Short mmCIF file of C-alpha atoms and ligand atoms in Angstrom, two decimals:
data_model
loop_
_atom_site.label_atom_id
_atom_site.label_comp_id
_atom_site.label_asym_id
_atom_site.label_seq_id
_atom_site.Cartn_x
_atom_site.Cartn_y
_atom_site.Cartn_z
CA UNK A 1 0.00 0.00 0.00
CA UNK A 2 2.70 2.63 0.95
CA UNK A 3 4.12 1.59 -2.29
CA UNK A 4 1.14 1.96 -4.58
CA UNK A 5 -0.36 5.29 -3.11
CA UNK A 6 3.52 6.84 -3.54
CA UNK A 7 2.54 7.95 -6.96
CA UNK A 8 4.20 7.41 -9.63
CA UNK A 9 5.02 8.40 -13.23
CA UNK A 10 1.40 9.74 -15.77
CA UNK A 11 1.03 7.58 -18.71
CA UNK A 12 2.57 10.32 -21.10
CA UNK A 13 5.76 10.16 -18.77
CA UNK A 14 5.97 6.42 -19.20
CA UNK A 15 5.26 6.32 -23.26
CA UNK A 16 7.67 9.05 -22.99
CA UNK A 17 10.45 6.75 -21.70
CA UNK A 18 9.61 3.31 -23.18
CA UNK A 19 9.65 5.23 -26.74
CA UNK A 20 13.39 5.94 -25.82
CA UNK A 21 14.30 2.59 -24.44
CA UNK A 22 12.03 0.55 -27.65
CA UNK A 23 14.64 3.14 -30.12
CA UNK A 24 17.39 2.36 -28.23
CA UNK A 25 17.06 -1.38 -28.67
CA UNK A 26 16.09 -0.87 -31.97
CA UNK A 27 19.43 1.04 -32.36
CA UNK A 28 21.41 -1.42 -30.62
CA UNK A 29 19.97 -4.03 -32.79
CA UNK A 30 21.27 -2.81 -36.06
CA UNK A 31 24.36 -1.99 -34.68
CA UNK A 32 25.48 -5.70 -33.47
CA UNK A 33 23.75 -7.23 -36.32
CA UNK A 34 25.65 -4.48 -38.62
CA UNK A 35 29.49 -5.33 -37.34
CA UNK A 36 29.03 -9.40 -37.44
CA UNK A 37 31.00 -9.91 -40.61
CA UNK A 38 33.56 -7.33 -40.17
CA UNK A 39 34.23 -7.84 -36.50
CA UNK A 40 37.26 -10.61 -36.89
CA UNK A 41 36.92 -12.45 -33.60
CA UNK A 42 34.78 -15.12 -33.48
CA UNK A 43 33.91 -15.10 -30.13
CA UNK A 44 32.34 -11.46 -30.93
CA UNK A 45 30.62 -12.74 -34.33
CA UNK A 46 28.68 -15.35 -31.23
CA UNK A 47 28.27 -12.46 -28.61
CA UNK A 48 27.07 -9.82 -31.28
CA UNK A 49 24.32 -12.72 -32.57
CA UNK A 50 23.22 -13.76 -28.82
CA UNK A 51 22.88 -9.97 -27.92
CA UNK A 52 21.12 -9.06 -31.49
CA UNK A 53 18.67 -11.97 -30.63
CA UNK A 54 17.81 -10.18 -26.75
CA UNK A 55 17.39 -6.68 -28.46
CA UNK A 56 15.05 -7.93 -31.40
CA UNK A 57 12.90 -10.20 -28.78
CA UNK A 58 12.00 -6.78 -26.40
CA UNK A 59 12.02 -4.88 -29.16
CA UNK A 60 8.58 -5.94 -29.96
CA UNK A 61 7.33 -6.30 -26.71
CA UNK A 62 8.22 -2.37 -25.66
CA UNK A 63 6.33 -1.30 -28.92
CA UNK A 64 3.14 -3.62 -27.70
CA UNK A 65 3.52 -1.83 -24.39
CA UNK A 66 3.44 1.73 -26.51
CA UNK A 67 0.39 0.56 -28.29
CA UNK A 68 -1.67 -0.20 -25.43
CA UNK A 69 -1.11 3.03 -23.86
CA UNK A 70 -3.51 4.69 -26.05
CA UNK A 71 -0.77 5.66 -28.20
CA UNK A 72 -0.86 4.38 -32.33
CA UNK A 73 1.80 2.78 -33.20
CA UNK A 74 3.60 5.26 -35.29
CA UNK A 75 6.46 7.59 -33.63
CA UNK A 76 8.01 4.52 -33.05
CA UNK A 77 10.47 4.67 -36.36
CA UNK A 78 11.32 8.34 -35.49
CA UNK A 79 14.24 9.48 -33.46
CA UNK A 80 13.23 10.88 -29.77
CA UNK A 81 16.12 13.14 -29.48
CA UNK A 82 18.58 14.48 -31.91
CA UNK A 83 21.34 14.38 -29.27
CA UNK A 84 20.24 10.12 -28.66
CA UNK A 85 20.06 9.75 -32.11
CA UNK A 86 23.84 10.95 -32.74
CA UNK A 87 25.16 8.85 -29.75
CA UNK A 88 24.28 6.13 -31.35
CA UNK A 89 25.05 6.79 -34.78
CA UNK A 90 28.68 7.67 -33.41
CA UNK A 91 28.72 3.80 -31.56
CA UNK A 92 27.63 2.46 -35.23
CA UNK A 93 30.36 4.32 -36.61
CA UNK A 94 32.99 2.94 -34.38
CA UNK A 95 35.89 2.28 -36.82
CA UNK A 96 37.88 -0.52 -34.50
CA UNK A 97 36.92 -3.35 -32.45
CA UNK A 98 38.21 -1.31 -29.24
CA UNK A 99 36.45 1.86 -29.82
CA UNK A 100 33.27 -0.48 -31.05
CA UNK A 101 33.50 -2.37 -27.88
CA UNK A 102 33.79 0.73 -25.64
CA UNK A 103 30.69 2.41 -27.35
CA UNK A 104 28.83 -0.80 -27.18
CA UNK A 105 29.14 -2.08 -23.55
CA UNK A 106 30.45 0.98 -21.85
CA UNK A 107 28.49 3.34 -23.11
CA UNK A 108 25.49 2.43 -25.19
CA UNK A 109 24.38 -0.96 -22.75
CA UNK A 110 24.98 0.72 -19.46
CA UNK A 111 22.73 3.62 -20.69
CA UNK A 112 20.01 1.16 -21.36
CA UNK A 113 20.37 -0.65 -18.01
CA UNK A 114 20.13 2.61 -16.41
CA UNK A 115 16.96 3.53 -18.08
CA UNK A 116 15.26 0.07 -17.33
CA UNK A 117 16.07 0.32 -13.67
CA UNK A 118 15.27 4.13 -13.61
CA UNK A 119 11.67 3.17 -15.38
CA UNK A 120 11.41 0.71 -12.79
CA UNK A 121 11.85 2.38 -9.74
CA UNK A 122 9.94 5.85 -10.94
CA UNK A 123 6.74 3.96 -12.44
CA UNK A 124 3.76 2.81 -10.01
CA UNK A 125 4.14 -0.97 -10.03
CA UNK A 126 0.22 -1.87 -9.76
CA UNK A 127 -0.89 0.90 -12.32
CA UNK A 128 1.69 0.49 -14.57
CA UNK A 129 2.92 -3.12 -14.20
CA UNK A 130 2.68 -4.55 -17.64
CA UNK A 131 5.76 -2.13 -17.81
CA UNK A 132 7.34 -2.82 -14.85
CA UNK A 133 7.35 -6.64 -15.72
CA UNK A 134 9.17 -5.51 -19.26
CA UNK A 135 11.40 -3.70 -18.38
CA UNK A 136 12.24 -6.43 -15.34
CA UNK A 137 12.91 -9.18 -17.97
CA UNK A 138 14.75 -6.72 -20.44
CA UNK A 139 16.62 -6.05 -17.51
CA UNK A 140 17.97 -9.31 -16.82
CA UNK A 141 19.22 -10.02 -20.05
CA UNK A 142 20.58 -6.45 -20.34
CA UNK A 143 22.46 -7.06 -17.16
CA UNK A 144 23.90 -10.46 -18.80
CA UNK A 145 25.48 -8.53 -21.64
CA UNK A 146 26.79 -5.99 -19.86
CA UNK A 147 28.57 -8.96 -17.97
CA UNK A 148 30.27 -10.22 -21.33
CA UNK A 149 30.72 -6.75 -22.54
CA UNK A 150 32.62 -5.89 -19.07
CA UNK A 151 34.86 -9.55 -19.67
CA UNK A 152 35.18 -8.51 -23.12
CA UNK A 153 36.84 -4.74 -22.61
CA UNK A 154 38.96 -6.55 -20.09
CA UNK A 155 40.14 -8.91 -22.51
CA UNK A 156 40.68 -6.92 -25.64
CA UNK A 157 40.80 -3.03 -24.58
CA UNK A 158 44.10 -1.61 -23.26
CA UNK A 159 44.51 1.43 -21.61
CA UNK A 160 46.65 3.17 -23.86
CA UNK A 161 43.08 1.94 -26.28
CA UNK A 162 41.82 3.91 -24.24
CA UNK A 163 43.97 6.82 -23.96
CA UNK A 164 44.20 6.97 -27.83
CA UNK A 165 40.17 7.28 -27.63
CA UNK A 166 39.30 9.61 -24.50
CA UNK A 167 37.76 12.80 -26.79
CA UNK A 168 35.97 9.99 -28.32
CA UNK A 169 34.49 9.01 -24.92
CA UNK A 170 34.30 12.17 -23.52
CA UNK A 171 32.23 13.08 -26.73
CA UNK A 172 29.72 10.07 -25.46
CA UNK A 173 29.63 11.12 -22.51
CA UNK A 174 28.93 14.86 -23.43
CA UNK A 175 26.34 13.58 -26.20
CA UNK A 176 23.94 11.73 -23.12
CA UNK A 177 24.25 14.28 -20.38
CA UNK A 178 22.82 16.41 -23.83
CA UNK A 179 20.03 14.19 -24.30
CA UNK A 180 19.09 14.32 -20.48
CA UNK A 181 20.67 10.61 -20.25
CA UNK A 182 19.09 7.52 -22.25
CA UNK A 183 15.88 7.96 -20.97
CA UNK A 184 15.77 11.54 -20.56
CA UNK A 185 15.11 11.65 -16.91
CA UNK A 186 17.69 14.32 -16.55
CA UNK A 187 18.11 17.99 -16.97
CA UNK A 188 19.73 18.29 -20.76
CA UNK A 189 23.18 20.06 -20.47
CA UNK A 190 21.95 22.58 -23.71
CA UNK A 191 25.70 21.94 -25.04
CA UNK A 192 25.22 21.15 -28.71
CA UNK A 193 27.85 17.86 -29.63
CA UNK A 194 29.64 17.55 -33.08
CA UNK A 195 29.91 14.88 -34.67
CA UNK A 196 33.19 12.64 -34.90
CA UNK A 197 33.24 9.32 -36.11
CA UNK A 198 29.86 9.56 -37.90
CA UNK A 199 30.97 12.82 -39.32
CA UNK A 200 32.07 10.34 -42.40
CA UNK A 201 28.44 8.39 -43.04
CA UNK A 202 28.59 4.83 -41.79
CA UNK A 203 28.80 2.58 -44.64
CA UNK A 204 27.93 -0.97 -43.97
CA UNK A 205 30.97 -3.86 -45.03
CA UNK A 206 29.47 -6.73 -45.88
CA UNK A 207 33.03 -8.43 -46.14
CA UNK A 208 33.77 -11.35 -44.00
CA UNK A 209 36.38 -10.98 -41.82
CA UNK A 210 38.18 -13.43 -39.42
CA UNK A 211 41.11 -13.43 -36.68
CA UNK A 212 44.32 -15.23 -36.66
CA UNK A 213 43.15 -18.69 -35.58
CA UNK A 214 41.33 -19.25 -39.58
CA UNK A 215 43.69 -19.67 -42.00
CA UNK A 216 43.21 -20.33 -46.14
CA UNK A 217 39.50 -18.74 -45.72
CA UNK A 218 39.07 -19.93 -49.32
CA UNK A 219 40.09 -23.30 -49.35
CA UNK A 220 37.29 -25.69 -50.47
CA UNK A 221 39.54 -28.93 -50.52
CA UNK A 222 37.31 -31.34 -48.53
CA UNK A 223 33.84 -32.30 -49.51
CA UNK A 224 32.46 -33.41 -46.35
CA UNK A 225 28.78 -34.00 -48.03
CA UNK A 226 30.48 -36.59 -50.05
CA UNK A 227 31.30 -38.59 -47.28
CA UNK A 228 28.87 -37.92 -45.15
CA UNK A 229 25.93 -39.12 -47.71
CA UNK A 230 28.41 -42.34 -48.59
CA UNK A 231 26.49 -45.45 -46.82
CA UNK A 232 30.48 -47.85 -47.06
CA UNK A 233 31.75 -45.29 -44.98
CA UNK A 234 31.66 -46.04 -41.07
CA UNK A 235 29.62 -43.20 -38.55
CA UNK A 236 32.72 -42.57 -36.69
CA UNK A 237 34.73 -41.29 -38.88
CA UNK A 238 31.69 -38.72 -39.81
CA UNK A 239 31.99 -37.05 -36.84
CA UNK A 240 34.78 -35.14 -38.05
CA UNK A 241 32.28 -33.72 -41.29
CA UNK A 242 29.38 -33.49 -38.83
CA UNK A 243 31.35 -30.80 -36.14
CA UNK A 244 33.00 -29.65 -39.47
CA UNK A 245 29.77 -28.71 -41.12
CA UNK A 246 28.75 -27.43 -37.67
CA UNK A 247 31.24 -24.80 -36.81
CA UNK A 248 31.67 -23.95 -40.40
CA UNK A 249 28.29 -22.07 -40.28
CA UNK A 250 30.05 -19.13 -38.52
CA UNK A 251 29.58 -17.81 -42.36
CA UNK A 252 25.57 -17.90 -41.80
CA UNK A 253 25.15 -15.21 -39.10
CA UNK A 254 27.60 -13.20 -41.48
CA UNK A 255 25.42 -13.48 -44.44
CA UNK A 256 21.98 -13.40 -42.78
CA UNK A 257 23.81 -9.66 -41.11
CA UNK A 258 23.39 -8.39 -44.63
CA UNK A 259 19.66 -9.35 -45.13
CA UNK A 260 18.78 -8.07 -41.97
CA UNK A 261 21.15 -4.87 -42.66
CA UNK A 262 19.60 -4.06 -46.53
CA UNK A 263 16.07 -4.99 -45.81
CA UNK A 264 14.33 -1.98 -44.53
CA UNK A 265 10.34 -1.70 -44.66
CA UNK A 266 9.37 -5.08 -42.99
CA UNK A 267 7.25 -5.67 -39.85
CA UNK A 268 9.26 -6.05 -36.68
CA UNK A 269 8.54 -9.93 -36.57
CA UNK A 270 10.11 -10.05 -39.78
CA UNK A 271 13.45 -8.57 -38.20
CA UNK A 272 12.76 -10.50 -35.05
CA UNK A 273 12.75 -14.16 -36.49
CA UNK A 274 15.36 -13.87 -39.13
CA UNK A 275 17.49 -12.48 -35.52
CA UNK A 276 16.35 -15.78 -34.29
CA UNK A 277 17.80 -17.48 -36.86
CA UNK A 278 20.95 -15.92 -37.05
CA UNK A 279 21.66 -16.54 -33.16
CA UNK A 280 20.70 -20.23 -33.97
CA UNK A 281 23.01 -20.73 -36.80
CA UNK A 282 25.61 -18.77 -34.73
CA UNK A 283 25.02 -21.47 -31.93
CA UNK A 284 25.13 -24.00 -34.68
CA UNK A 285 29.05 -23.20 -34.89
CA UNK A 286 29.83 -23.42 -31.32
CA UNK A 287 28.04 -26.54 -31.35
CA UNK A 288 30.64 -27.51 -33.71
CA UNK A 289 33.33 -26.19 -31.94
CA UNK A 290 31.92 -27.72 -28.82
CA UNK A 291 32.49 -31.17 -30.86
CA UNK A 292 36.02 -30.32 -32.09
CA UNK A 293 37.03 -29.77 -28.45
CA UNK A 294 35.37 -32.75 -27.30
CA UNK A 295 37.62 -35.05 -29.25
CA UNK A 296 40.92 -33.12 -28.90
CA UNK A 297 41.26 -31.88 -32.23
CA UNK A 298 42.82 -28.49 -32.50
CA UNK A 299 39.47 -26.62 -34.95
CA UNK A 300 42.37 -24.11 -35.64
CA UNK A 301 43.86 -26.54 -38.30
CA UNK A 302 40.96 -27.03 -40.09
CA UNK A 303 39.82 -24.12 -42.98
CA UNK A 304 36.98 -22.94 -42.02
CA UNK A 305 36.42 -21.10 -45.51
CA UNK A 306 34.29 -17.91 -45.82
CA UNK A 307 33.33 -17.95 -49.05
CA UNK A 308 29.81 -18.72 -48.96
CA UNK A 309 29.40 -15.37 -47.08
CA UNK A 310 31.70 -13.52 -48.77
CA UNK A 311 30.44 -14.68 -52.36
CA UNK A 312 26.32 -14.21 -51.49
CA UNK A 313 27.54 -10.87 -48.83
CA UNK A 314 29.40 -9.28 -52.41
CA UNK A 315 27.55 -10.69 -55.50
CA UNK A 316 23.70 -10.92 -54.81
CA UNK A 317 21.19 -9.05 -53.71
CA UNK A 318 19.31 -9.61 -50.56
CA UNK A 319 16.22 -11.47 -52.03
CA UNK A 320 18.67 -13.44 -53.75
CA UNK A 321 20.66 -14.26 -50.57
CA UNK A 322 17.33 -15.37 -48.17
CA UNK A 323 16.26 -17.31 -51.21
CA UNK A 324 19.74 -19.27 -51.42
CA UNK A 325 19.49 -19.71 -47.87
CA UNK A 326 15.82 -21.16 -48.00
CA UNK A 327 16.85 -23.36 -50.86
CA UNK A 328 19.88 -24.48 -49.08
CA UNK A 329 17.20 -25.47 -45.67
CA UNK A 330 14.03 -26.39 -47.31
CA UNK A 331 16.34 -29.15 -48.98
CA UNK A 332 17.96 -30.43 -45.82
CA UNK A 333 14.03 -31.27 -44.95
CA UNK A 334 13.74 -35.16 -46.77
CA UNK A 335 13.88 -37.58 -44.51
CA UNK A 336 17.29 -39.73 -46.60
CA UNK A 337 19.53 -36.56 -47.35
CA UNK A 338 19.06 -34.07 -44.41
CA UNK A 339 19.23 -33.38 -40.93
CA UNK A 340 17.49 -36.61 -40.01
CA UNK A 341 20.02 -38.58 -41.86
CA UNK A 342 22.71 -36.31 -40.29
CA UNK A 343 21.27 -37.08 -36.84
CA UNK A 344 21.07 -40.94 -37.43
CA UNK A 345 24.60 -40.42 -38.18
CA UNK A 346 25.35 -38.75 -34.59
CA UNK A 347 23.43 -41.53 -33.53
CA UNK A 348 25.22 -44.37 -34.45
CA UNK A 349 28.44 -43.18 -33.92
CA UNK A 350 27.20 -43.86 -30.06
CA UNK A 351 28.86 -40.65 -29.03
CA UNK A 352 25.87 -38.98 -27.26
CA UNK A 353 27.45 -35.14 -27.60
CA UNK A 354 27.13 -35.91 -31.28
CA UNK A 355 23.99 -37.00 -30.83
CA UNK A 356 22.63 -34.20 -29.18
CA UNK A 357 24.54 -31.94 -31.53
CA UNK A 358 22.31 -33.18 -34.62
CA UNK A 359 19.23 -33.37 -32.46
CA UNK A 360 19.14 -29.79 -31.48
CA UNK A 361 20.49 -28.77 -35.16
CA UNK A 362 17.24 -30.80 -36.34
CA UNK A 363 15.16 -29.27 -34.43
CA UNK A 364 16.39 -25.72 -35.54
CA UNK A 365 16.26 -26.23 -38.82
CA UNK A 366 12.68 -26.97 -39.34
CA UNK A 367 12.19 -23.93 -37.22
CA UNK A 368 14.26 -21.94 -40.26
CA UNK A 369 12.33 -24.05 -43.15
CA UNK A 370 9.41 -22.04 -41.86
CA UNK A 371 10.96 -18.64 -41.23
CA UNK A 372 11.94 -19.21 -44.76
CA UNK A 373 8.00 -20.25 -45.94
CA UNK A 374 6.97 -16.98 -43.90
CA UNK A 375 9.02 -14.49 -45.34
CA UNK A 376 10.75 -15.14 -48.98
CA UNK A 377 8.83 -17.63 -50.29
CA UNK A 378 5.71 -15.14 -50.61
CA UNK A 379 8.00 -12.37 -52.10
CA UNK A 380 8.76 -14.99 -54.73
CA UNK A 381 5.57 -17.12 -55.41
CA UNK A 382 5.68 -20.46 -55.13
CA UNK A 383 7.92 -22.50 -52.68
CA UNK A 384 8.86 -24.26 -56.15
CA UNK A 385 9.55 -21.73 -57.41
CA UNK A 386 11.62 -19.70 -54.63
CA UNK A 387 13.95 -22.59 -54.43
CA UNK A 388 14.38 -22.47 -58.19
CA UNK A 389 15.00 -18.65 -57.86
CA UNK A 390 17.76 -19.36 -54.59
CA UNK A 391 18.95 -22.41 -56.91
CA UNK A 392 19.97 -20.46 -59.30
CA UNK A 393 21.52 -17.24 -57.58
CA UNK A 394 23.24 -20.16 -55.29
CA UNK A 395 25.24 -21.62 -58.30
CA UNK A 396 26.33 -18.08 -59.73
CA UNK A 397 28.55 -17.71 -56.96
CA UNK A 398 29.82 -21.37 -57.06
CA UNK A 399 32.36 -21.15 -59.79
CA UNK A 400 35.81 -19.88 -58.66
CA UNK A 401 36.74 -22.85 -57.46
CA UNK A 402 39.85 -23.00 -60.01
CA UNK A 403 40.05 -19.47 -60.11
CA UNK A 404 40.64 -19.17 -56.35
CA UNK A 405 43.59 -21.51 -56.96
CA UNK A 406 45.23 -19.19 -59.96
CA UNK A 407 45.20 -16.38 -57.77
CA UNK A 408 46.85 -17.92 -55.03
CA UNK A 409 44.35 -17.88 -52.80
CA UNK A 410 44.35 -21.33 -52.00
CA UNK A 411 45.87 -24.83 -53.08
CA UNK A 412 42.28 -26.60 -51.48
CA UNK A 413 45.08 -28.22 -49.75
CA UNK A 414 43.57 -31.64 -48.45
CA UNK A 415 43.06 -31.24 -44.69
CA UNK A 416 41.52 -33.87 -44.06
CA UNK A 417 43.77 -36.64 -43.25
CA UNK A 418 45.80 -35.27 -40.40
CA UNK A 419 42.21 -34.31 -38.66
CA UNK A 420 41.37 -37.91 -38.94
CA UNK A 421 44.19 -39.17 -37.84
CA UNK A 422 44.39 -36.48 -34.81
CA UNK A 423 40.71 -38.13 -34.15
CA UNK A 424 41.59 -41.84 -34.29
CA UNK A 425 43.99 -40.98 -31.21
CA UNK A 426 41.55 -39.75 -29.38
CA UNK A 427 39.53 -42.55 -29.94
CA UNK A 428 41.83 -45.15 -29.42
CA UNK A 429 41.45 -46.76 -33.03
CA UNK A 430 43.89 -47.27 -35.96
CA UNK A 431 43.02 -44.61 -39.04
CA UNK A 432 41.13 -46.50 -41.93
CA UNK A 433 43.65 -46.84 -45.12
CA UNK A 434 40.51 -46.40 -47.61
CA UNK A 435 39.59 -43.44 -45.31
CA UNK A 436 42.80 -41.76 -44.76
CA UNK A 437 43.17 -41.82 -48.64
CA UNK A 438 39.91 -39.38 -48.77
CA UNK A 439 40.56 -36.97 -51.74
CA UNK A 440 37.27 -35.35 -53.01
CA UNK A 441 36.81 -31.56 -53.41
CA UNK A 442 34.17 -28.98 -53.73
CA UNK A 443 35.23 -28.47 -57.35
CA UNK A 444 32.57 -30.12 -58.88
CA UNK A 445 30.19 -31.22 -56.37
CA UNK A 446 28.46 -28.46 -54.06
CA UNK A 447 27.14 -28.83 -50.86
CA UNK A 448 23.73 -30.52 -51.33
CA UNK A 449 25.91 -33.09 -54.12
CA UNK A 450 24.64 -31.24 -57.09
CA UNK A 451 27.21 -30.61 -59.73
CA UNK A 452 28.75 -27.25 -60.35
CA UNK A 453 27.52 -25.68 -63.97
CA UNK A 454 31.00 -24.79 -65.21
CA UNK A 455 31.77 -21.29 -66.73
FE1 LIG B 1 22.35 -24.08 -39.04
FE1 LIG B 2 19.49 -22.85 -40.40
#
């Protein structure tokens, strides 16, 4: 009771605020989703997807809570405050991973947890507490980043980083006390901010980049459908292909980044799921990774090649790109030549991690099938007809194999046999001669065992 007859903040105060913290998040969003491909360390390609996937889930739920405070819907796209809009254009336009990181989670996500908690505490709890409860869950997951972000700076920012940057933090600093903070709950300091990072436009790069640890990002030496699909060959050995296949998908959340970036116009759900998606084909890879490390074998020898991202990211369009990705997951759906096959597989290799690996994989993929139904197959027409038009587009960007190699940007150097023989250790079990002798390339076969149109 003393609570609930303290007052509290009028309805206009609260739209006022969730407005800001819905734009925010919407802000935030882009931002993550915008630096996956050019961001080289891996372990910030995961984060960025994970923390992508919290902003697009409340997203949605703070723009319910603006609709049902008899407010319409639109204001939402539109800016709340010049000074808040620049602050984050100047995080977007963060031109290294230390002065991105420093924007991100020691500016831009502390900003946001402040407002949550401010909302919190200001707003009456029984009047208002489809807020409250919003802004309670954002909180928590807001509070997790920040956590990350904190271990991240720690890791990867220096001091003398930070030296080299402080008029670039004092100018975020300067920009927020101008808005009257995040939220605007404060007095606004009147001081009018220039611009300095995003006095040059932001202009997104759709090119794949990766750190130290993935070398010969173009080699394409190893078909791993080949064997995988090839009943003489033993599960065991599979697992290899299977955790290959997995962690190689680190080139999905990079692609889908540039549908999500390009596409403007949709409904939020739109932007939502495909965010889903991405953070499940970005756990898809540590899943993979989780495998490699399972079995002692050192990922960092394997090429993980980019240049299914880097060929759809550069040469097609985004309708082209969702399309090549439905084709590519609509045709992992029959039951003798997709992810049911590839979880027998895990399966019978008795290695329950491998297992569980495919199972969860499975399960995620029919999830993406649909995402895929939802959204490009009605831009298209058909289904047939959508995975004709991703078909297509896919095998336009499919034919450099033997060009790669003239430039010297690969030999497709066969990995595969010291991986297999670094795996039979761990097992216990003497390498397969047949096996070992494994030779078959992605020069003429592609992924789902079509042939490669030459020219
Ligand atoms: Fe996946
Ligand atoms: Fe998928």
């Amino acid at each position: 009771m003393r609570d609930a007859t303290a007052g509290g903040l009028t309805v206009t105060e609260s739209v006022e605020r969730l407005k800001r913290i819905h734009w925010s998040l919407k802000r935030l969003h882009f931002t993550l989703v915008a630096h996956i491909p050019s961001i080289p360390v891996y372990e910030l390609k995961m984060a960025f997807s994970l923390h992508a996937h919290f902003c697009a889930e409340h997203v949605g739920e703070f723009a319910s809570r603006v609709r049902e405070m008899r407010q319409p819907p639109y204001g939402l796209e539109v800016s709340p405050d010049p000074m808040l809009e620049l602050f984050f254009d100047e995080v977007l336009a963060a031109p290294s991973t230390e002065s991105l990181l420093l924007g991100l989670y020691e500016h831009a996500v502390p900003a946001i947890v402040r407002a949550l908690e401010h909302l919190m505490a200001d707003t009456n709890r029984l009047f208002d507490h489809p807020t409250y409860r919003i802004c309670r869950l954002t909180l928590l997951e807001m509070q997790d980043i920040l956590q990350y972000g904190n271990d991240a700076l720690r890791c990867l920012v220096k001091d003398t980083d930070r030296f080299a940057l402080r008029d670039w933090l004092s100018t975020m600093d300067r920009l927020l006390a101008a808005a009257g903070d995040l939220d605007g709950k404060e007095a606004k300091s009147g001081e009018s901010v220039a611009r300095q990072f995003s006095a040059t436009p932001y202009r997104y790069d759709p090119v794949p980049r990766r750190d130290e640890r993935f070398k010969d990002p173009f080699n394409m030496g190893v078909n791993a459908e080949a064997m995988l699909f090839d009943g003489d060959v033993s599960p065991l050995p599979k697992t290899i292909m299977l955790y290959f296949k997995r962690m190689r998908e680190i080139d999905v959340p990079e692609m889908m980044s540039s549908i999500l970036t390009e596409v403007k116009g949709k409904p939020w759900e739109y932007y939502r799921d495909m965010t889903r998606q991405l953070w499940d084909e970005a756990r898809h890879a540590m899943m993979g990774e989780v495998g490699f490390v399972s079995i002692e074998v050192d990922w960092t020898r394997i090429p993980l090649n980019f240049t299914w991202s880097l060929g759809l990211n550069t040469l097609l369009n985004a309708k082209e790109r969702h399309a090549v990705l439905f084709t590519i997951e609509q045709g992992l759906m029959p039951k003798r030549t997709g992810k049911e096959y590839e979880w027998e597989v895990g399966v019978a290799t008795a290695d329950p991690l491998t297992a569980m690996i495919q199972d969860y994989d499975w399960a995620d993929e029919i999830l993406h099938a649909r995402i895929g139904r939802e959204w490009i197959v009605p831009e298209i027409g058909t289904q047939v007809e959508a995975m004709a038009y991703g078909d297509e587009a896919w095998s336009r960007i499919l034919v450099d194999w033997k060009k790669w190699k003239e430039d010297g940007l690969t030999e497709h150097r066969n990995w595969w046999p010291e991986v297999y023989r670094e795996a039979c250790k761990h097992w216990g079990v003497e390498p397969e001669p047949a096996l070992l002798a494994y030779n078959t390339t992605y020069e003429s076969t592609r992924a789902d065992l079509k042939e490669v149109a030459s020219g």
